[in-house]
PDB file of C-alpha atoms in Angstrom:
ATOM      1  CA  MET Q   5     -14.159 -10.871 -22.566  1.00 66.00           C
ATOM      2  CA  SER Q   6     -10.077 -10.048 -22.236  1.00 84.00           C
ATOM      3  CA  ASN Q   7      -7.737 -12.217 -20.692  1.00 92.00           C
ATOM      4  CA  PHE Q   8      -4.471 -10.951 -18.734  1.00 96.00           C
ATOM      5  CA  TYR Q   9      -1.428 -12.476 -18.512  1.00 96.00           C
ATOM      6  CA  CYS Q  10       1.655 -12.368 -16.096  1.00 96.00           C
ATOM      7  CA  ALA Q  11       4.849 -11.154 -17.651  1.00 96.00           C
ATOM      8  CA  ASN Q  12       6.726 -13.604 -15.245  1.00 95.00           C
ATOM      9  CA  CYS Q  13       5.104 -16.849 -15.891  1.00 95.00           C
ATOM     10  CA  GLY Q  14       2.387 -16.439 -17.825  1.00 95.00           C
ATOM     11  CA  SER Q  15      -0.575 -17.125 -15.863  1.00 95.00           C
ATOM     12  CA  LYS Q  16      -3.810 -16.068 -17.286  1.00 95.00           C
ATOM     13  CA  SER Q  17      -6.708 -14.000 -15.454  1.00 95.00           C
ATOM     14  CA  SER Q  18      -9.880 -12.451 -16.403  1.00 94.00           C
ATOM     15  CA  SER Q  19      -9.490  -9.390 -14.356  1.00 94.00           C
ATOM     16  CA  ILE Q  20      -6.172  -7.271 -13.573  1.00 94.00           C
ATOM     17  CA  SER Q  21      -6.745  -7.451 -10.137  1.00 94.00           C
ATOM     18  CA  SER Q  22      -7.258 -10.905  -9.541  1.00 93.00           C
ATOM     19  CA  LEU Q  23      -4.076 -11.196 -11.608  1.00 95.00           C
ATOM     20  CA  THR Q  24      -1.786  -8.817  -9.476  1.00 94.00           C
ATOM     21  CA  THR Q  25      -2.935  -9.935  -6.068  1.00 94.00           C
ATOM     22  CA  ASN Q  26      -1.891 -13.296  -6.195  1.00 93.00           C
ATOM     23  CA  SER Q  27       2.025 -14.496  -5.579  1.00 95.00           C
ATOM     24  CA  CYS Q  28       3.900 -15.653  -8.759  1.00 95.00           C
ATOM     25  CA  PRO Q  29       6.043 -18.812  -9.003  1.00 93.00           C
ATOM     26  CA  ARG Q  30       8.364 -17.085 -11.334  1.00 92.00           C
ATOM     27  CA  HIS Q  31       8.824 -13.936  -9.479  1.00 92.00           C
ATOM     28  CA  PRO Q  32      12.426 -12.741 -10.588  1.00 89.00           C
ATOM     29  CA  LEU Q  33      13.216 -12.249  -6.550  1.00 90.00           C
ATOM     30  CA  GLY Q  34      12.436 -16.061  -6.315  1.00 89.00           C
ATOM     31  CA  PRO Q  35       9.175 -18.219  -5.864  1.00 88.00           C
ATOM     32  CA  SER Q  36       6.149 -16.664  -4.493  1.00 81.00           C
ATOM     33  CA  LYS Q  37       8.238 -13.448  -3.409  1.00 93.00           C
ATOM     34  CA  GLY Q  38       6.358 -11.170  -5.228  1.00 95.00           C
ATOM     35  CA  LYS Q  39       2.706 -10.856  -6.961  1.00 96.00           C
ATOM     36  CA  HIS Q  40       2.060 -11.625 -10.644  1.00 96.00           C
ATOM     37  CA  THR Q  41       3.360  -8.797 -13.180  1.00 95.00           C
ATOM     38  CA  LEU Q  42       0.764  -7.432 -15.852  1.00 96.00           C
ATOM     39  CA  TYR Q  43       2.116  -8.204 -19.278  1.00 96.00           C
ATOM     40  CA  GLU Q  44       0.951  -5.271 -20.866  1.00 94.00           C
ATOM     41  CA  GLY Q  45       1.387  -6.321 -24.594  1.00 91.00           C
ATOM     42  CA  SER Q  46      -1.327  -7.899 -26.619  1.00 90.00           C
ATOM     43  CA  GLU Q  47      -2.293 -11.394 -27.382  1.00 90.00           C
ATOM     44  CA  LYS Q  48       0.219 -13.102 -30.097  1.00 92.00           C
ATOM     45  CA  SER Q  49       0.624 -16.218 -31.943  1.00 94.00           C
ATOM     46  CA  LYS Q  50       4.193 -16.132 -30.855  1.00 96.00           C
ATOM     47  CA  TYR Q  51       5.978 -14.128 -27.887  1.00 96.00           C
ATOM     48  CA  SER Q  52       9.475 -13.208 -28.403  1.00 97.00           C
ATOM     49  CA  CYS Q  53      12.185 -12.403 -25.886  1.00 96.00           C
ATOM     50  CA  LYS Q  54      12.719  -8.459 -25.408  1.00 96.00           C
ATOM     51  CA  TYR Q  55      16.375  -9.421 -24.784  1.00 95.00           C
ATOM     52  CA  CYS Q  56      17.541 -11.709 -27.439  1.00 96.00           C
ATOM     53  CA  GLY Q  57      14.518 -12.399 -29.259  1.00 95.00           C
ATOM     54  CA  SER Q  58      13.936 -16.226 -28.986  1.00 95.00           C
ATOM     55  CA  SER Q  59      10.264 -16.899 -29.406  1.00 96.00           C
ATOM     56  CA  SER Q  60       7.602 -19.160 -28.424  1.00 96.00           C
ATOM     57  CA  SER Q  61       3.738 -20.042 -28.567  1.00 95.00           C
ATOM     58  CA  SER Q  62       3.209 -18.743 -24.955  1.00 96.00           C
ATOM     59  CA  ILE Q  63       4.310 -16.811 -22.284  1.00 95.00           C
ATOM     60  CA  SER Q  64       4.657 -19.407 -20.184  1.00 95.00           C
ATOM     61  CA  SER Q  65       6.868 -21.415 -22.320  1.00 95.00           C
ATOM     62  CA  LEU Q  66       8.995 -18.667 -23.072  1.00 95.00           C
ATOM     63  CA  THR Q  67       9.851 -17.457 -19.097  1.00 94.00           C
ATOM     64  CA  ALA Q  68      10.828 -21.161 -18.523  1.00 93.00           C
ATOM     65  CA  ASN Q  69      13.940 -20.806 -19.659  1.00 92.00           C
ATOM     66  CA  SER Q  70      17.343 -18.632 -18.967  1.00 93.00           C
ATOM     67  CA  CYS Q  71      17.875 -15.855 -21.196  1.00 94.00           C
ATOM     68  CA  SER Q  72      21.680 -15.959 -22.639  1.00 93.00           C
ATOM     69  CA  ARG Q  73      21.535 -11.865 -23.008  1.00 94.00           C
ATOM     70  CA  HIS Q  74      19.287 -11.297 -19.827  1.00 93.00           C
ATOM     71  CA  PRO Q  75      20.494  -8.035 -18.355  1.00 92.00           C
ATOM     72  CA  ASN Q  76      21.980  -9.606 -15.139  1.00 91.00           C
ATOM     73  CA  GLY Q  77      24.384 -11.827 -17.305  1.00 90.00           C
ATOM     74  CA  SER Q  78      24.315 -14.564 -19.236  1.00 86.00           C
ATOM     75  CA  SER Q  79      21.508 -17.316 -17.992  1.00 80.00           C
ATOM     76  CA  LYS Q  80      20.933 -15.173 -14.607  1.00 87.00           C
ATOM     77  CA  GLY Q  81      17.625 -14.609 -15.577  1.00 89.00           C
ATOM     78  CA  LYS Q  82      14.564 -15.664 -17.549  1.00 92.00           C
ATOM     79  CA  HIS Q  83      13.318 -14.533 -20.899  1.00 94.00           C
ATOM     80  CA  SER Q  84      10.855 -11.732 -20.971  1.00 94.00           C
ATOM     81  CA  PRO Q  85       8.214 -11.291 -23.348  1.00 95.00           C
ATOM     82  CA  ALA Q  86       8.508  -8.017 -25.613  1.00 95.00           C
ATOM     83  CA  LEU Q  87       5.118  -6.022 -25.857  1.00 90.00           C
TER      84      LEU Q  87
END
């Protein structure tokens, strides 16, 4: 059985539909202002940020912190997992 993850917060679900129908607490527009976004990469032992290269063992811990090289400006957005 596959797991599906949110690219914004790392929430895990067993189906894409159940993941993407719920509100995301770390959505870029603000807490609960948008739905979970499907992470389209594969499960990995380490996830790295596509903007700065920082890495973490989970999407949840990676996306919890601000990214110094985010396109919106330094510390104006969270890390985003690379595929």
